[in-house]
PDB file of C-alpha atoms in Angstrom:
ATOM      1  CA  UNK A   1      12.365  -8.213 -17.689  1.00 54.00           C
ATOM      2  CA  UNK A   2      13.359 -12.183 -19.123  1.00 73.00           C
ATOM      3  CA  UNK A   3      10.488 -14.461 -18.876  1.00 91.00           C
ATOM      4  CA  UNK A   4       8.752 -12.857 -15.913  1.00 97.00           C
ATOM      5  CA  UNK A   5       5.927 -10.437 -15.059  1.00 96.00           C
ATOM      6  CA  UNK A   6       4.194  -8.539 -12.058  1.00 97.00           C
ATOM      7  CA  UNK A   7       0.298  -9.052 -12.911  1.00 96.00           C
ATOM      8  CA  UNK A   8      -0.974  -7.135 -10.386  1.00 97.00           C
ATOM      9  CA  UNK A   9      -0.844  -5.426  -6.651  1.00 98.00           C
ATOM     10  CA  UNK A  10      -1.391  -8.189  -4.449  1.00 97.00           C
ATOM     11  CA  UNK A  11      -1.791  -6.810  -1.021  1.00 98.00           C
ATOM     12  CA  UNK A  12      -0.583  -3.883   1.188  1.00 98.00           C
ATOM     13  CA  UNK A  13       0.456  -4.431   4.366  1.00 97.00           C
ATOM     14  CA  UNK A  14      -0.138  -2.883   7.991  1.00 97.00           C
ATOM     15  CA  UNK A  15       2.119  -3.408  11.170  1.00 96.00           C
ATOM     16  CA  UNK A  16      -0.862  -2.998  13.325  1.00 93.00           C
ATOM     17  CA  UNK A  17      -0.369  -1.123  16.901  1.00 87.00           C
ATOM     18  CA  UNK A  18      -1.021  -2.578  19.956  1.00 83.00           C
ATOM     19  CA  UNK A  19      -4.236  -0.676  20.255  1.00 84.00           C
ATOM     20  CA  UNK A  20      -5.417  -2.271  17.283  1.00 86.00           C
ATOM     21  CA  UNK A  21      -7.130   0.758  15.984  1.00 89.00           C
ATOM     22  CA  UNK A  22      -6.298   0.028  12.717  1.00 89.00           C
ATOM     23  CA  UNK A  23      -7.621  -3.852  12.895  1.00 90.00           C
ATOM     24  CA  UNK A  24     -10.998  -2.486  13.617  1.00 91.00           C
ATOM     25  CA  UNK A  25     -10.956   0.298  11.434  1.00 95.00           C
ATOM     26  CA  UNK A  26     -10.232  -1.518   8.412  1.00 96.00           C
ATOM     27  CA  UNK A  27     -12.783  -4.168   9.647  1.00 96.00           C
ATOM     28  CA  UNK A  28     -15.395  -1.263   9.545  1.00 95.00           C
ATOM     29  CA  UNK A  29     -14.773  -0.500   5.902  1.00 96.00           C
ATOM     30  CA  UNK A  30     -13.275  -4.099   4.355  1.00 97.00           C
ATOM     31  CA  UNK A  31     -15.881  -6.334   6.336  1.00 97.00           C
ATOM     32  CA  UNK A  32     -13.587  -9.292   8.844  1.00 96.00           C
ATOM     33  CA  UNK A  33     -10.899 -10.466   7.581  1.00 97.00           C
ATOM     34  CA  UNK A  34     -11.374 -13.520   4.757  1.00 97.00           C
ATOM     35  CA  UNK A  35      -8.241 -15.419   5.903  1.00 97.00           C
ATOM     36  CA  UNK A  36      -6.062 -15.340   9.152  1.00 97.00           C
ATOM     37  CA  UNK A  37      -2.479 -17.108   9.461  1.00 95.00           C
ATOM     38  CA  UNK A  38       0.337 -17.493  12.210  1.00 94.00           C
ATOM     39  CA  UNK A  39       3.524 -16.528  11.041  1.00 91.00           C
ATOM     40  CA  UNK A  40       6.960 -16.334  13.701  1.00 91.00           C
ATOM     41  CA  UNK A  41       6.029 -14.316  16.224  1.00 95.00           C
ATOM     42  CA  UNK A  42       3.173 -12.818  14.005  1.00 96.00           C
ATOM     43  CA  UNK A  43      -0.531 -13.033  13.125  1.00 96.00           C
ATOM     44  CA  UNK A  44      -1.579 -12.036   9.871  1.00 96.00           C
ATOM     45  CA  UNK A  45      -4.921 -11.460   8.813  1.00 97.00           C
ATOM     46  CA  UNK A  46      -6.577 -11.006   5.131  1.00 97.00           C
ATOM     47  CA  UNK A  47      -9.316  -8.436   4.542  1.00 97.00           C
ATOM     48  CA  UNK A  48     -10.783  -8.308   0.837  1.00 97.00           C
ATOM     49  CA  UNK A  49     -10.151  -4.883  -0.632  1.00 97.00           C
ATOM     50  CA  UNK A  50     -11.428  -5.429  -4.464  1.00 95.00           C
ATOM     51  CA  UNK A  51      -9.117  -7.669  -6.197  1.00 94.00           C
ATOM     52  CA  UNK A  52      -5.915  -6.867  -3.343  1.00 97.00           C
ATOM     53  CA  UNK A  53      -5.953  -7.228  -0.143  1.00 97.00           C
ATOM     54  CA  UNK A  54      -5.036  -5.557   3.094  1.00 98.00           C
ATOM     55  CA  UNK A  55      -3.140  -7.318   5.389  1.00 97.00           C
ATOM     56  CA  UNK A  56      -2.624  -6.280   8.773  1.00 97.00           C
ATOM     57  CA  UNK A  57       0.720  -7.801  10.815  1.00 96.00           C
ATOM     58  CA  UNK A  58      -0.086  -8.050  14.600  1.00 96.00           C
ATOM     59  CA  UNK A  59       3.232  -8.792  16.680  1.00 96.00           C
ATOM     60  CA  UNK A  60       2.372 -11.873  19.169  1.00 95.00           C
ATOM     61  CA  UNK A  61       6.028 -12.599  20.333  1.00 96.00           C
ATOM     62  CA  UNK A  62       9.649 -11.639  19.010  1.00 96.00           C
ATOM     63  CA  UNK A  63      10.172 -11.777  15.089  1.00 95.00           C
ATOM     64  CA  UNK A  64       9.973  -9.318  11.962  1.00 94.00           C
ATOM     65  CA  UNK A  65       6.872  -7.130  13.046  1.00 95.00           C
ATOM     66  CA  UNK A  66       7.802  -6.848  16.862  1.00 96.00           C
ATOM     67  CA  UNK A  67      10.596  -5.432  15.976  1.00 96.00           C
ATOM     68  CA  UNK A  68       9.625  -2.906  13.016  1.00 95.00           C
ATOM     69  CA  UNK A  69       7.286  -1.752  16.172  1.00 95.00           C
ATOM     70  CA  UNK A  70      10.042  -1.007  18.278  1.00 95.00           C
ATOM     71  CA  UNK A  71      11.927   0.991  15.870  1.00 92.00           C
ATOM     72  CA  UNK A  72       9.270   2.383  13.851  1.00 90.00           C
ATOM     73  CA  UNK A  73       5.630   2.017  14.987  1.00 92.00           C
ATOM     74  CA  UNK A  74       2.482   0.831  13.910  1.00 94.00           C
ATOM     75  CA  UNK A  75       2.317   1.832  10.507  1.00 94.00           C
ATOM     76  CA  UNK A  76       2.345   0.849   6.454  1.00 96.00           C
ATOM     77  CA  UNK A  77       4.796  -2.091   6.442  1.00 97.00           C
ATOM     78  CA  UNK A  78       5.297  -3.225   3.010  1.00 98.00           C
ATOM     79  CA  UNK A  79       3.862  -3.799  -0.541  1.00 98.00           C
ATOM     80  CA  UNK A  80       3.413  -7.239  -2.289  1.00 98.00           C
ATOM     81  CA  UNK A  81       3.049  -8.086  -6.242  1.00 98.00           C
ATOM     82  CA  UNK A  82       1.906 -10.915  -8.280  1.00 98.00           C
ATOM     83  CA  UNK A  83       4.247 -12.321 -10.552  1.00 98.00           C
ATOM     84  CA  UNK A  84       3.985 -15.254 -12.623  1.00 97.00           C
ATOM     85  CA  UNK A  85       7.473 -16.790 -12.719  1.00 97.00           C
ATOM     86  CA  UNK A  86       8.884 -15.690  -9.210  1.00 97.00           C
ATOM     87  CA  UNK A  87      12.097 -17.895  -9.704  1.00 97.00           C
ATOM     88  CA  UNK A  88      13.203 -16.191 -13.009  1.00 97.00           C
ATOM     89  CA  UNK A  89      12.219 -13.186 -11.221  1.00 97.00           C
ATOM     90  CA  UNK A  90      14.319 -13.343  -8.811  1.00 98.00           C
ATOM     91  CA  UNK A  91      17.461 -14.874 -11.277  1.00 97.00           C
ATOM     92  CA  UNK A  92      16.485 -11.868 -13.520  1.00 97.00           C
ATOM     93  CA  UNK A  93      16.393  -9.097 -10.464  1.00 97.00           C
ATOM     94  CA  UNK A  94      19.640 -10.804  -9.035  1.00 97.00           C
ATOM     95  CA  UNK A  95      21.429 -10.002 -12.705  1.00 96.00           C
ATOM     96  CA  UNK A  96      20.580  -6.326 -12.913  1.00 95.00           C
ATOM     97  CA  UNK A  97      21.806  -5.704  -9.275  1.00 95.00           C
ATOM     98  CA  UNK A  98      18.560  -5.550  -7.276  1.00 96.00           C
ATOM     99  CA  UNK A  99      19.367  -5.542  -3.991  1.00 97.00           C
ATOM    100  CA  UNK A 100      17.303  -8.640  -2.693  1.00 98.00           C
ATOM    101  CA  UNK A 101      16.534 -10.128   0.592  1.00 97.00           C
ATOM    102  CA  UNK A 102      15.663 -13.882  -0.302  1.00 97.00           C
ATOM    103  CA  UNK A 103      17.474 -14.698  -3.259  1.00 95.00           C
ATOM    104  CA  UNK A 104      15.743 -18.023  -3.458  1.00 97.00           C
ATOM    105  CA  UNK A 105      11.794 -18.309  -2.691  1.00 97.00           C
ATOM    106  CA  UNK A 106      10.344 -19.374   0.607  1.00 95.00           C
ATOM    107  CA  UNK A 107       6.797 -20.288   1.917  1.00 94.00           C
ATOM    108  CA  UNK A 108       4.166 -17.549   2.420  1.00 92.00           C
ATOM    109  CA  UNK A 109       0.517 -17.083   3.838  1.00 89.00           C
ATOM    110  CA  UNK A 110      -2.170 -18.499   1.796  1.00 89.00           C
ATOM    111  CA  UNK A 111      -0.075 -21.541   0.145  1.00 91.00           C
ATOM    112  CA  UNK A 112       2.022 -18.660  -1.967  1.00 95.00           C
ATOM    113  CA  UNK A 113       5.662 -19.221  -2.505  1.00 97.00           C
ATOM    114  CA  UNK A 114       7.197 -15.314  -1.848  1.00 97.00           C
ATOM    115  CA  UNK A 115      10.337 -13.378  -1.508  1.00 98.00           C
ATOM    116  CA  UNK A 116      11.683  -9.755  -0.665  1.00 98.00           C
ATOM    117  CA  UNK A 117      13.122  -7.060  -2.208  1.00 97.00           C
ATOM    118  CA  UNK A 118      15.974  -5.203   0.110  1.00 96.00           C
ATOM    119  CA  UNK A 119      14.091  -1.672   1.241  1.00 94.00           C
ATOM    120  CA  UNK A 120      17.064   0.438  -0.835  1.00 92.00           C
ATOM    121  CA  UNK A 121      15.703  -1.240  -4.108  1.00 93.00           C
ATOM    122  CA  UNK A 122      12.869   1.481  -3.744  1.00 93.00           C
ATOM    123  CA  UNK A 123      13.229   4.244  -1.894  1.00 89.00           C
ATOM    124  CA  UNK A 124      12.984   2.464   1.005  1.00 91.00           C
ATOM    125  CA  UNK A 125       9.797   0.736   0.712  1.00 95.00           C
ATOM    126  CA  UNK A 126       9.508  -3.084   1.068  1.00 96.00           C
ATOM    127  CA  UNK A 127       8.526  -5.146  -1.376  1.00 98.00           C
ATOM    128  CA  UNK A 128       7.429  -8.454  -1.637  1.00 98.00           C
ATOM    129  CA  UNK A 129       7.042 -10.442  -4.802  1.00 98.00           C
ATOM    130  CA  UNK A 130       4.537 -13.472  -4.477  1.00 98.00           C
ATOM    131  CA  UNK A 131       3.716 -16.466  -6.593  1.00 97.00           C
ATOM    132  CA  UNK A 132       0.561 -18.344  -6.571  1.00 86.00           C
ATOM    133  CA  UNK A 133      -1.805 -19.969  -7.953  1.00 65.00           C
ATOM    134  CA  UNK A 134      -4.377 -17.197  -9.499  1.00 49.00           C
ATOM    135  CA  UNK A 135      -6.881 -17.803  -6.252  1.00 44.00           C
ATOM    136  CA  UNK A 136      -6.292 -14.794  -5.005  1.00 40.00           C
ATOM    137  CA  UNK A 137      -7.850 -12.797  -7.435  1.00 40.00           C
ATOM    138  CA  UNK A 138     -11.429 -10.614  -6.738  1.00 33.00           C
TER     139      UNK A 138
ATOM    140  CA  UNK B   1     -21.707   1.937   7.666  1.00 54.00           C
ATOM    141  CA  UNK B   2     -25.043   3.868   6.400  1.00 73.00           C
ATOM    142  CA  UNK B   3     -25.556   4.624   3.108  1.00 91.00           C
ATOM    143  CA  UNK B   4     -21.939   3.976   1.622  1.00 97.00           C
ATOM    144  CA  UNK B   5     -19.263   1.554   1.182  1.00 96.00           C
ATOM    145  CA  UNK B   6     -15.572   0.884   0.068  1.00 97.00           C
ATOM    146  CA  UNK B   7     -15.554  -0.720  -3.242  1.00 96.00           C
ATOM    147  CA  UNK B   8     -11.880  -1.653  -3.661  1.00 97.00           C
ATOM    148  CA  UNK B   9      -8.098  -0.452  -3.038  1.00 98.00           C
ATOM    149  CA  UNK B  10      -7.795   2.420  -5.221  1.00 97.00           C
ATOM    150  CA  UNK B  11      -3.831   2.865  -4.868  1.00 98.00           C
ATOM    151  CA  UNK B  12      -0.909   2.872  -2.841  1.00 98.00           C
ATOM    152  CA  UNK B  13       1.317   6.216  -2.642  1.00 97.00           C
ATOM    153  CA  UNK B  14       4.968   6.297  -2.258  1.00 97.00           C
ATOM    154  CA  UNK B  15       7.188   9.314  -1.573  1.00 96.00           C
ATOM    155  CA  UNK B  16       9.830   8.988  -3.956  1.00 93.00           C
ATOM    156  CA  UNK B  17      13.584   9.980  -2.863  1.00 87.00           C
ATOM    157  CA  UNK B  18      16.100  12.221  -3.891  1.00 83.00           C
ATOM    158  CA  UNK B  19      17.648   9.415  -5.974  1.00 83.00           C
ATOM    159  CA  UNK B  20      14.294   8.194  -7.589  1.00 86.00           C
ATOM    160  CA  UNK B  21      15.128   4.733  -6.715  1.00 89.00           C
ATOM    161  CA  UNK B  22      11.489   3.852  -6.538  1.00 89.00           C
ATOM    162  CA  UNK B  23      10.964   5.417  -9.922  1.00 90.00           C
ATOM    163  CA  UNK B  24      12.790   3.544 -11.345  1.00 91.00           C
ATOM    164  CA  UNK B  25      12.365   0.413 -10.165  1.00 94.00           C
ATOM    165  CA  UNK B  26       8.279   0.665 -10.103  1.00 96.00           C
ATOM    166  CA  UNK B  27       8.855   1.611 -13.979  1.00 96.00           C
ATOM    167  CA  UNK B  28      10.445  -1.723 -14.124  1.00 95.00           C
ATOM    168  CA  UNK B  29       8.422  -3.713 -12.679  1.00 96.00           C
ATOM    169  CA  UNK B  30       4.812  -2.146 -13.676  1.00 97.00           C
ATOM    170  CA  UNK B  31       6.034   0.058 -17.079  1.00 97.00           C
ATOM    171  CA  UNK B  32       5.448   3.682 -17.756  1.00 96.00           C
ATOM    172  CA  UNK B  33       3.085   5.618 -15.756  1.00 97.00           C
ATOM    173  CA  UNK B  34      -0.531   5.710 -16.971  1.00 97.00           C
ATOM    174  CA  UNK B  35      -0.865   8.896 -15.694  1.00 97.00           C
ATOM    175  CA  UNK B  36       1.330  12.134 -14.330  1.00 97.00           C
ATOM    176  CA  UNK B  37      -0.156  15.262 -13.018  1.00 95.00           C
ATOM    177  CA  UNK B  38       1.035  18.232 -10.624  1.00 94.00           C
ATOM    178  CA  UNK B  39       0.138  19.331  -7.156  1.00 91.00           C
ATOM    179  CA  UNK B  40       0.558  21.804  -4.990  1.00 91.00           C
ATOM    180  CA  UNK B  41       4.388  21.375  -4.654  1.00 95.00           C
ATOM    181  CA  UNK B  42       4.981  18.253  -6.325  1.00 96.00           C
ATOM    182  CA  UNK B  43       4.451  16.158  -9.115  1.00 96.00           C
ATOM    183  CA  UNK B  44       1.897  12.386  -9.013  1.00 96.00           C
ATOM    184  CA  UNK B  45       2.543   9.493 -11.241  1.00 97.00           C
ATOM    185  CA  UNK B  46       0.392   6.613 -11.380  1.00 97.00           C
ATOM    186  CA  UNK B  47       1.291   3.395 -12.377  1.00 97.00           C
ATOM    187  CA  UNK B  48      -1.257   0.647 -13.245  1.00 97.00           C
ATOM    188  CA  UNK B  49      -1.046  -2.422 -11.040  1.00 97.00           C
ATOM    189  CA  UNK B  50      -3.290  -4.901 -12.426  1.00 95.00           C
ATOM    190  CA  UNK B  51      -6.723  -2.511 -11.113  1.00 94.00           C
ATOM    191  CA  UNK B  52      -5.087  -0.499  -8.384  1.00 97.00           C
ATOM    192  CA  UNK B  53      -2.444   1.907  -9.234  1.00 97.00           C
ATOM    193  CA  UNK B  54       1.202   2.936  -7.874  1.00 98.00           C
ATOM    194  CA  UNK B  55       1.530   6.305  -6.779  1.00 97.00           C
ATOM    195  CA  UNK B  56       4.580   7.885  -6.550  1.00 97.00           C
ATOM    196  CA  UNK B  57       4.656  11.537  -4.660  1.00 96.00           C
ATOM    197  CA  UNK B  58       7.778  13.565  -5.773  1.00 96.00           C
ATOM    198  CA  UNK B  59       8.566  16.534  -4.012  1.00 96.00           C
ATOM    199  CA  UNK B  60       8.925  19.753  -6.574  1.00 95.00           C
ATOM    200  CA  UNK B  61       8.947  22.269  -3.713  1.00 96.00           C
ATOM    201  CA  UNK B  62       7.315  23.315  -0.197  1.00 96.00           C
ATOM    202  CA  UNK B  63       4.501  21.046   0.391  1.00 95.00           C
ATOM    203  CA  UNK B  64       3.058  18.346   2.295  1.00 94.00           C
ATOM    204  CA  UNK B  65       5.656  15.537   0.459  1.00 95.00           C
ATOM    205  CA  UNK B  66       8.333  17.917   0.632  1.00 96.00           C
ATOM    206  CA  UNK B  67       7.273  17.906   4.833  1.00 96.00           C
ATOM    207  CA  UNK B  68       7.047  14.198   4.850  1.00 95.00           C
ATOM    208  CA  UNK B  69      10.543  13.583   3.550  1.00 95.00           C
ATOM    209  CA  UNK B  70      12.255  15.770   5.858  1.00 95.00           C
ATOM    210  CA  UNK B  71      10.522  14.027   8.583  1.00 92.00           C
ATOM    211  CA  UNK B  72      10.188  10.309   7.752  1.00 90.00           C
ATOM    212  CA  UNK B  73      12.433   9.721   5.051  1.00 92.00           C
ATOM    213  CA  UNK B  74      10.840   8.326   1.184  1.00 94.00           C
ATOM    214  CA  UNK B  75       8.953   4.996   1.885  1.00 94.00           C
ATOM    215  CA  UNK B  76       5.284   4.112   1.754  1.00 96.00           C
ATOM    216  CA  UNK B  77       2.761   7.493   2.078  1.00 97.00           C
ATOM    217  CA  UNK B  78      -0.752   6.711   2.091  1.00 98.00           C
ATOM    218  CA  UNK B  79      -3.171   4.208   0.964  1.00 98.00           C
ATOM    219  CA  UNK B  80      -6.514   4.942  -0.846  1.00 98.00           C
ATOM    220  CA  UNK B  81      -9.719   3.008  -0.764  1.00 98.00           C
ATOM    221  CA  UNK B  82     -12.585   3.941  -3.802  1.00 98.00           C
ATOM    222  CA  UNK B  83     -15.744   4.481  -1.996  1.00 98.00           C
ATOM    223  CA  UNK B  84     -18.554   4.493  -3.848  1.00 97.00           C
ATOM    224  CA  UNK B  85     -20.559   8.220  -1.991  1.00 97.00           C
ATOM    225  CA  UNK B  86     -17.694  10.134  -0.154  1.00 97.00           C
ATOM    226  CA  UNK B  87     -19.899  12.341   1.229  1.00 97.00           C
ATOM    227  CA  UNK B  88     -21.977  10.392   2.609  1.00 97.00           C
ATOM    228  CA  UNK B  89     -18.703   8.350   3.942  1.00 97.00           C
ATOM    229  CA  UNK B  90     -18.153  11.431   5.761  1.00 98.00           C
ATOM    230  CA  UNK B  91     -20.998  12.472   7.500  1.00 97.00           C
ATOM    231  CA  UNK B  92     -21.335   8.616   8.435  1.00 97.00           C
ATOM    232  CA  UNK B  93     -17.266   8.438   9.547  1.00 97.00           C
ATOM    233  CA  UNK B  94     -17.489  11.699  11.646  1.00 97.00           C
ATOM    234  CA  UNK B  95     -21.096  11.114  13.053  1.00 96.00           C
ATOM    235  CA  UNK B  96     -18.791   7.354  14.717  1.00 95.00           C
ATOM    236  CA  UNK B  97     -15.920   9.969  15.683  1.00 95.00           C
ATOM    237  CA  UNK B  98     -13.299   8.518  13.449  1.00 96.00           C
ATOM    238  CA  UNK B  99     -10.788  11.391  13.045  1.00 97.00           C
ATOM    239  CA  UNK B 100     -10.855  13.114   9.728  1.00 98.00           C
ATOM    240  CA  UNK B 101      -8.123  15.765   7.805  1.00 97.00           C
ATOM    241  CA  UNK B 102     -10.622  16.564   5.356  1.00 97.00           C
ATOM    242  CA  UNK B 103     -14.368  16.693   6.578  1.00 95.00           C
ATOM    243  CA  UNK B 104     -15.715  17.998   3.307  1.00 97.00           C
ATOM    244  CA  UNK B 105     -13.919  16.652   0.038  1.00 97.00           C
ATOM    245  CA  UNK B 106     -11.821  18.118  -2.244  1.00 95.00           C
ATOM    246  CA  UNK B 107     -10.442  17.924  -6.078  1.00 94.00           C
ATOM    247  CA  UNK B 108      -8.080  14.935  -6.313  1.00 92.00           C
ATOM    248  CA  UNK B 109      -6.286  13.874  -9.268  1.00 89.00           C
ATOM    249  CA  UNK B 110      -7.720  12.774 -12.208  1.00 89.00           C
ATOM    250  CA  UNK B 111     -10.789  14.101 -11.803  1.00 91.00           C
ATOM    251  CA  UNK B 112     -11.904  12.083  -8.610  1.00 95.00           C
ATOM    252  CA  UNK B 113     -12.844  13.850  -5.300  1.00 97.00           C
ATOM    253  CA  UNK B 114     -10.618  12.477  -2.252  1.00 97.00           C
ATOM    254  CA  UNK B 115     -10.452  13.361   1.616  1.00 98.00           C
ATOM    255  CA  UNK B 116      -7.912  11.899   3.647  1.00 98.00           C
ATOM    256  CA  UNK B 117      -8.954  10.559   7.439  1.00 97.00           C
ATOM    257  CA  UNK B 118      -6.339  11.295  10.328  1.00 96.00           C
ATOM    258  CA  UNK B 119      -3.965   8.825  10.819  1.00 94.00           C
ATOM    259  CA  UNK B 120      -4.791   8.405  14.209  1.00 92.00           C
ATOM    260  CA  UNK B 121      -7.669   6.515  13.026  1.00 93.00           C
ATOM    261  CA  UNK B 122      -5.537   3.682  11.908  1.00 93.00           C
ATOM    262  CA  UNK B 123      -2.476   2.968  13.322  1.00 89.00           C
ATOM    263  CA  UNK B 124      -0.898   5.535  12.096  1.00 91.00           C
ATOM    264  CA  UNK B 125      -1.753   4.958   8.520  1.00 95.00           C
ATOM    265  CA  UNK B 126      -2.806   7.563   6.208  1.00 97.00           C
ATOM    266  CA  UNK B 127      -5.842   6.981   4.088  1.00 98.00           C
ATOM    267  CA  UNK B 128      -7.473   8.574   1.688  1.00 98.00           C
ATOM    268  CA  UNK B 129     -11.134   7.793   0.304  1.00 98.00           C
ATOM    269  CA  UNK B 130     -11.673   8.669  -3.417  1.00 98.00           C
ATOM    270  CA  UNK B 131     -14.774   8.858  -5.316  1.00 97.00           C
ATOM    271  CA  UNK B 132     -14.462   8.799  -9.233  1.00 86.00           C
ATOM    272  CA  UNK B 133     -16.566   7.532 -12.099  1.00 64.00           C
ATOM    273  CA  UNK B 134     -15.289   3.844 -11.885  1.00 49.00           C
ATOM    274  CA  UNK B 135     -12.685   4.426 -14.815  1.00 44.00           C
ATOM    275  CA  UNK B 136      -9.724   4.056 -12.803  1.00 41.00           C
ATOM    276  CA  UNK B 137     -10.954  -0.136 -12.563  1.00 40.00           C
ATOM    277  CA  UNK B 138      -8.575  -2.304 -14.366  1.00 33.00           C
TER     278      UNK B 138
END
């Protein structure tokens, strides 16, 4: 890595089914949700897991989640990490051939600037990279 | 909940491909692993994440991550939540009919105790609840 560094696991994410089992049962062990956001064609809400959080993704029109439903189902969606530096990050990632989906940052929940990795970085798992300001931490 | 509660995000487990894309690219991002162990057909490496860890899963024969990638493909496995009395989580989870693998727990790595809850319970998300000594906390 150049001038960048992941400092921790910042939240997991669920694509949450439409019969929302998964909302309530993470409710049951995380306590509601600290923070709740519209994204397009998405609601995303914040429970407190320790430090991390869990996110769940509930599809409320067309967009990103509505459609990893159709194709997939409810189910994990993606990983996010910390990093301190996300634009040398991504400049850095870029260089050594990282497949990326947003080579420059864009807004995320919670005031975070954020961007994603393309799934064949890692086996197929999504991953986002977020920058913010150190508020998120337990 | 009676008796028992989650105290944070204990890690997030990936099933790592043929290629070891994730491997390598976790290694990247979050270092060595912290911590490598065998199962019953295939091999665990943790990877600390700023208080939660990593996991990758790889497949070293017949077995339940061997199963998974033949079905689903690598990607994101399971998530686990520390709880601070898993038996007691247990009794308490089965007594509201949430839908458990393991009713009784059982040796997990690194000398915690785990049982896994049915995915059914969650949208389709597998998650395990691990008791340890409070070591693993970053």
């Amino acid at each position: 890595m150049t001038g960048w560094r992941v400092t921790r696991l910042h939240h997991v994410a669920v694509a949450d089914g439409d019969d929302h089992t998964g909302e309530a049962l993470f409710a049951s062990l995380l306590g509601d949700p600290v923070h709740s956001e519209q994204g397009d064609g998405f609601t995303e809400r914040m429970y407190a897991a320790g430090g991390p959080f869990l996110q769940t993704l509930e599809a409320t029109g067309d967009g990103v989640v509505r459609r990893f439903l159709d194709k997939r189902g409810p189910g994990l969606h993606h990983i996010a990490f910390a990093v301190d530096r996300l634009d040398a990050a991504l400049t850095d990632l870029d260089e050594r051939g990282v497949p990326l989906i947003d080579r420059t940052a864009r807004p995320g929940g919670m005031g975070t600037r954020i961007a994603f990795l393309h799934p064949s970085a890692a086996d197929g798992v999504l991953i986002e990279l977020v920058e913010d300001g150190g508020a998120a931490d337990g």
